């Protein structure tokens, strides 16, 4: 077990050193380790229990791994530029593939999502993921509350008009609000929750 633990943590550490801006390592980095599979599972569970490693979906990372602390000054400037693009776009965000045209930009966008400065919301019907700035969602909630004070109901089409956006963009926003309890859905209609608080972005 101790041998498996050392091999697992060494593999993760090596990945972090080689890919410092990756939030976590894919499990494929463990596939080449020469160790008993059952013992590796046990070692992973022990490391998770004692907080030495953490999960990110199906990926793993050392708990002490902090990609933001490894950013160079130039990368921090670029990260701020990317965030500004989404912030200024409000509810008409650019497509990720148009903004992040290289591996660095994709890593920086992932860090912004991880820090919850950006929100990646799925449009399930279209099979797309649309990224919004957190400030844009705060603004959208305030606009909807002003346009449809509770208990007034509204349709998706009415919300789209109130926010001056498209159905492709408004649907994931409304579904996100549903999950957060900002809107209350009944069939095809919604109403704003009587009391809700949209936490403002962290000033840092």
mmCIF file of C-alpha atoms in Angstrom:
data_model
loop_
_atom_site.group_PDB
_atom_site.id
_atom_site.type_symbol
_atom_site.label_atom_id
_atom_site.label_comp_id
_atom_site.label_asym_id
_atom_site.label_seq_id
_atom_site.Cartn_x
_atom_site.Cartn_y
_atom_site.Cartn_z
ATOM 1 C CA UNK A 1 0.000 0.000 0.000
ATOM 2 C CA UNK A 2 2.829 2.393 0.856
ATOM 3 C CA UNK A 3 4.490 1.614 -2.476
ATOM 4 C CA UNK A 4 1.249 2.282 -4.367
ATOM 5 C CA UNK A 5 0.744 5.521 -2.468
ATOM 6 C CA UNK A 6 4.216 6.747 -3.391
ATOM 7 C CA UNK A 7 3.761 5.809 -7.045
ATOM 8 C CA UNK A 8 0.364 7.536 -7.251
ATOM 9 C CA UNK A 9 1.500 10.774 -5.636
ATOM 10 C CA UNK A 10 4.710 10.799 -7.697
ATOM 11 C CA UNK A 11 2.709 10.412 -10.921
ATOM 12 C CA UNK A 12 0.404 13.292 -9.983
ATOM 13 C CA UNK A 13 3.303 15.494 -8.897
ATOM 14 C CA UNK A 14 5.149 14.825 -12.153
ATOM 15 C CA UNK A 15 2.050 15.778 -14.136
ATOM 16 C CA UNK A 16 1.651 19.015 -12.168
ATOM 17 C CA UNK A 17 5.293 19.885 -12.776
ATOM 18 C CA UNK A 18 4.973 19.211 -16.477
ATOM 19 C CA UNK A 19 1.553 20.866 -16.845
ATOM 20 C CA UNK A 20 1.474 23.526 -14.122
ATOM 21 C CA UNK A 21 -1.741 25.172 -15.351
ATOM 22 C CA UNK A 22 -3.745 21.940 -15.479
ATOM 23 C CA UNK A 23 -6.233 21.901 -12.616
ATOM 24 C CA UNK A 24 -5.981 18.138 -12.337
ATOM 25 C CA UNK A 25 -4.373 15.150 -14.019
ATOM 26 C CA UNK A 26 -6.219 12.649 -16.197
ATOM 27 C CA UNK A 27 -6.338 9.140 -14.840
ATOM 28 C CA UNK A 28 -4.295 8.017 -17.821
ATOM 29 C CA UNK A 29 -1.177 9.204 -15.933
ATOM 30 C CA UNK A 30 -1.746 6.274 -13.572
ATOM 31 C CA UNK A 31 -2.289 3.655 -16.256
ATOM 32 C CA UNK A 32 1.395 2.902 -16.708
ATOM 33 C CA UNK A 33 2.170 2.377 -13.049
ATOM 34 C CA UNK A 34 3.361 -1.127 -12.245
ATOM 35 C CA UNK A 35 1.239 -1.909 -9.245
ATOM 36 C CA UNK A 36 -1.609 -4.160 -8.200
ATOM 37 C CA UNK A 37 -4.867 -2.591 -9.401
ATOM 38 C CA UNK A 38 -6.794 -3.357 -6.215
ATOM 39 C CA UNK A 39 -4.021 -1.909 -4.053
ATOM 40 C CA UNK A 40 -3.944 1.237 -6.241
ATOM 41 C CA UNK A 41 -7.667 1.737 -5.661
ATOM 42 C CA UNK A 42 -7.150 1.289 -1.935
ATOM 43 C CA UNK A 43 -4.212 3.710 -1.913
ATOM 44 C CA UNK A 44 -6.237 6.302 -3.816
ATOM 45 C CA UNK A 45 -9.103 6.024 -1.333
ATOM 46 C CA UNK A 46 -6.717 6.432 1.589
ATOM 47 C CA UNK A 47 -5.169 9.540 0.010
ATOM 48 C CA UNK A 48 -8.620 11.003 -0.613
ATOM 49 C CA UNK A 49 -9.688 10.291 2.953
ATOM 50 C CA UNK A 50 -6.653 11.971 4.510
ATOM 51 C CA UNK A 51 -6.895 14.945 2.133
ATOM 52 C CA UNK A 52 -3.595 14.392 0.347
ATOM 53 C CA UNK A 53 -5.313 14.356 -3.048
ATOM 54 C CA UNK A 54 -8.608 15.670 -4.406
ATOM 55 C CA UNK A 55 -10.898 14.836 -7.306
ATOM 56 C CA UNK A 56 -12.027 17.049 -10.174
ATOM 57 C CA UNK A 57 -14.716 15.039 -11.911
ATOM 58 C CA UNK A 58 -12.891 11.956 -13.124
ATOM 59 C CA UNK A 59 -9.462 13.556 -12.685
ATOM 60 C CA UNK A 60 -7.133 13.717 -9.689
ATOM 61 C CA UNK A 61 -4.837 16.352 -8.226
ATOM 62 C CA UNK A 62 -2.549 16.796 -5.273
ATOM 63 C CA UNK A 63 -4.369 18.895 -2.696
ATOM 64 C CA UNK A 64 -1.526 21.388 -2.580
ATOM 65 C CA UNK A 65 -1.539 21.960 -6.332
ATOM 66 C CA UNK A 66 -2.512 25.569 -7.084
ATOM 67 C CA UNK A 67 -2.271 26.462 -10.794
ATOM 68 C CA UNK A 68 -2.947 30.159 -10.170
ATOM 69 C CA UNK A 69 0.154 30.458 -7.996
ATOM 70 C CA UNK A 70 2.223 29.182 -10.921
ATOM 71 C CA UNK A 71 1.038 31.815 -13.389
ATOM 72 C CA UNK A 72 3.702 34.081 -14.827
ATOM 73 C CA UNK A 73 3.047 37.847 -14.919
ATOM 74 C CA UNK A 74 2.314 37.603 -18.660
ATOM 75 C CA UNK A 75 -0.148 34.761 -18.077
ATOM 76 C CA UNK A 76 -1.915 36.757 -15.366
ATOM 77 C CA UNK A 77 -2.334 39.642 -17.805
ATOM 78 C CA UNK A 78 -3.754 37.305 -20.444
ATOM 79 C CA UNK A 79 -6.109 35.746 -17.903
ATOM 80 C CA UNK A 80 -7.450 39.205 -17.034
ATOM 81 C CA UNK A 81 -7.898 39.971 -20.741
ATOM 82 C CA UNK A 82 -9.924 36.794 -21.261
ATOM 83 C CA UNK A 83 -12.123 37.546 -18.277
ATOM 84 C CA UNK A 84 -12.701 41.089 -19.553
ATOM 85 C CA UNK A 85 -13.897 39.745 -22.913
ATOM 86 C CA UNK A 86 -16.663 37.772 -21.217
ATOM 87 C CA UNK A 87 -17.473 40.520 -18.722
ATOM 88 C CA UNK A 88 -17.911 43.157 -21.419
ATOM 89 C CA UNK A 89 -20.018 40.814 -23.554
ATOM 90 C CA UNK A 90 -22.618 40.468 -20.756
ATOM 91 C CA UNK A 91 -25.299 38.068 -22.122
ATOM 92 C CA UNK A 92 -23.759 37.778 -25.580
ATOM 93 C CA UNK A 93 -20.585 35.907 -24.640
ATOM 94 C CA UNK A 94 -18.031 34.915 -27.259
ATOM 95 C CA UNK A 95 -17.672 31.271 -28.170
ATOM 96 C CA UNK A 96 -14.842 29.514 -26.381
ATOM 97 C CA UNK A 97 -13.309 28.303 -29.641
ATOM 98 C CA UNK A 98 -13.177 31.882 -30.918
ATOM 99 C CA UNK A 99 -11.456 33.189 -27.797
ATOM 100 C CA UNK A 100 -9.240 30.294 -26.722
ATOM 101 C CA UNK A 101 -7.327 29.371 -29.841
ATOM 102 C CA UNK A 102 -4.343 27.833 -28.077
ATOM 103 C CA UNK A 103 -3.643 25.537 -25.138
ATOM 104 C CA UNK A 104 -2.665 28.385 -22.811
ATOM 105 C CA UNK A 105 -5.934 30.252 -23.312
ATOM 106 C CA UNK A 106 -7.916 27.059 -22.790
ATOM 107 C CA UNK A 107 -6.061 26.435 -19.524
ATOM 108 C CA UNK A 108 -6.675 30.021 -18.387
ATOM 109 C CA UNK A 109 -10.393 29.782 -19.171
ATOM 110 C CA UNK A 110 -10.551 26.551 -17.173
ATOM 111 C CA UNK A 111 -8.958 28.353 -14.223
ATOM 112 C CA UNK A 112 -11.506 31.164 -14.478
ATOM 113 C CA UNK A 113 -14.315 28.606 -14.433
ATOM 114 C CA UNK A 114 -12.706 26.817 -11.494
ATOM 115 C CA UNK A 115 -12.502 30.149 -9.628
ATOM 116 C CA UNK A 116 -16.198 30.727 -10.490
ATOM 117 C CA UNK A 117 -15.404 33.982 -12.254
ATOM 118 C CA UNK A 118 -16.914 32.335 -15.319
ATOM 119 C CA UNK A 119 -19.780 29.841 -15.370
ATOM 120 C CA UNK A 120 -19.910 27.089 -17.973
ATOM 121 C CA UNK A 121 -23.614 26.348 -18.522
ATOM 122 C CA UNK A 122 -24.895 23.525 -20.754
ATOM 123 C CA UNK A 123 -27.550 23.981 -23.411
ATOM 124 C CA UNK A 124 -28.587 20.336 -23.391
ATOM 125 C CA UNK A 125 -30.951 20.585 -26.359
ATOM 126 C CA UNK A 126 -28.197 21.954 -28.589
ATOM 127 C CA UNK A 127 -25.378 19.924 -27.053
ATOM 128 C CA UNK A 128 -23.391 23.075 -26.312
ATOM 129 C CA UNK A 129 -21.646 24.555 -23.305
ATOM 130 C CA UNK A 130 -21.871 28.325 -23.071
ATOM 131 C CA UNK A 131 -19.600 30.351 -20.809
ATOM 132 C CA UNK A 132 -20.962 33.441 -19.049
ATOM 133 C CA UNK A 133 -19.232 35.864 -16.762
ATOM 134 C CA UNK A 134 -20.537 35.702 -13.220
ATOM 135 C CA UNK A 135 -21.382 39.422 -13.285
ATOM 136 C CA UNK A 136 -23.589 38.827 -16.336
ATOM 137 C CA UNK A 137 -25.655 36.292 -14.407
ATOM 138 C CA UNK A 138 -26.014 38.684 -11.480
ATOM 139 C CA UNK A 139 -27.233 41.355 -13.901
ATOM 140 C CA UNK A 140 -29.625 38.941 -15.618
ATOM 141 C CA UNK A 141 -31.225 37.946 -12.310
ATOM 142 C CA UNK A 142 -31.712 41.594 -11.350
ATOM 143 C CA UNK A 143 -33.234 42.440 -14.741
ATOM 144 C CA UNK A 144 -35.669 39.534 -14.571
ATOM 145 C CA UNK A 145 -36.723 40.454 -11.063
ATOM 146 C CA UNK A 146 -37.350 44.044 -12.172
ATOM 147 C CA UNK A 147 -39.314 42.934 -15.240
ATOM 148 C CA UNK A 148 -41.287 40.191 -13.501
ATOM 149 C CA UNK A 149 -41.621 40.953 -9.784
ATOM 150 C CA UNK A 150 -42.917 37.918 -7.880
ATOM 151 C CA UNK A 151 -45.386 36.333 -8.038
ATOM 152 C CA UNK A 152 -45.676 37.333 -11.714
ATOM 153 C CA UNK A 153 -44.963 34.442 -14.075
ATOM 154 C CA UNK A 154 -43.069 34.634 -17.327
ATOM 155 C CA UNK A 155 -42.220 32.366 -20.257
ATOM 156 C CA UNK A 156 -38.856 31.622 -21.765
ATOM 157 C CA UNK A 157 -39.749 33.899 -24.666
ATOM 158 C CA UNK A 158 -40.610 36.760 -22.309
ATOM 159 C CA UNK A 159 -37.337 36.271 -20.438
ATOM 160 C CA UNK A 160 -35.453 36.317 -23.717
ATOM 161 C CA UNK A 161 -37.060 39.642 -24.626
ATOM 162 C CA UNK A 162 -36.458 41.140 -21.201
ATOM 163 C CA UNK A 163 -32.779 40.226 -21.379
ATOM 164 C CA UNK A 164 -32.412 41.172 -25.071
ATOM 165 C CA UNK A 165 -30.725 37.887 -25.867
ATOM 166 C CA UNK A 166 -31.375 34.724 -27.861
ATOM 167 C CA UNK A 167 -33.126 31.502 -26.950
ATOM 168 C CA UNK A 168 -29.820 29.619 -27.310
ATOM 169 C CA UNK A 169 -28.378 31.756 -24.523
ATOM 170 C CA UNK A 170 -31.383 32.351 -22.297
ATOM 171 C CA UNK A 171 -32.293 28.669 -21.857
ATOM 172 C CA UNK A 172 -29.087 27.650 -20.007
ATOM 173 C CA UNK A 173 -29.287 30.834 -17.927
ATOM 174 C CA UNK A 174 -32.846 30.070 -16.808
ATOM 175 C CA UNK A 175 -32.019 26.436 -16.109
ATOM 176 C CA UNK A 176 -29.055 27.579 -14.009
ATOM 177 C CA UNK A 177 -31.338 29.932 -12.086
ATOM 178 C CA UNK A 178 -33.737 27.010 -11.521
ATOM 179 C CA UNK A 179 -30.981 24.933 -9.916
ATOM 180 C CA UNK A 180 -29.966 27.851 -7.667
ATOM 181 C CA UNK A 181 -33.513 28.592 -6.532
ATOM 182 C CA UNK A 182 -33.459 32.056 -8.130
ATOM 183 C CA UNK A 183 -36.382 31.080 -10.354
ATOM 184 C CA UNK A 184 -39.194 28.674 -9.577
ATOM 185 C CA UNK A 185 -40.446 26.665 -12.549
ATOM 186 C CA UNK A 186 -43.949 25.314 -13.110
ATOM 187 C CA UNK A 187 -44.383 23.564 -16.451
ATOM 188 C CA UNK A 188 -43.418 26.113 -19.108
ATOM 189 C CA UNK A 189 -43.614 29.146 -16.840
ATOM 190 C CA UNK A 190 -41.290 30.535 -14.212
ATOM 191 C CA UNK A 191 -41.440 33.151 -11.512
ATOM 192 C CA UNK A 192 -38.710 34.772 -9.488
ATOM 193 C CA UNK A 193 -38.277 33.381 -6.007
ATOM 194 C CA UNK A 194 -39.660 35.740 -3.324
ATOM 195 C CA UNK A 195 -36.245 36.055 -1.723
ATOM 196 C CA UNK A 196 -32.956 35.222 -3.301
ATOM 197 C CA UNK A 197 -29.430 36.448 -3.129
ATOM 198 C CA UNK A 198 -26.970 36.333 -5.971
ATOM 199 C CA UNK A 199 -23.549 36.450 -4.363
ATOM 200 C CA UNK A 200 -21.426 39.170 -5.964
ATOM 201 C CA UNK A 201 -18.094 38.125 -7.445
ATOM 202 C CA UNK A 202 -15.095 37.944 -5.165
ATOM 203 C CA UNK A 203 -13.208 41.235 -5.418
ATOM 204 C CA UNK A 204 -9.947 39.311 -5.723
#
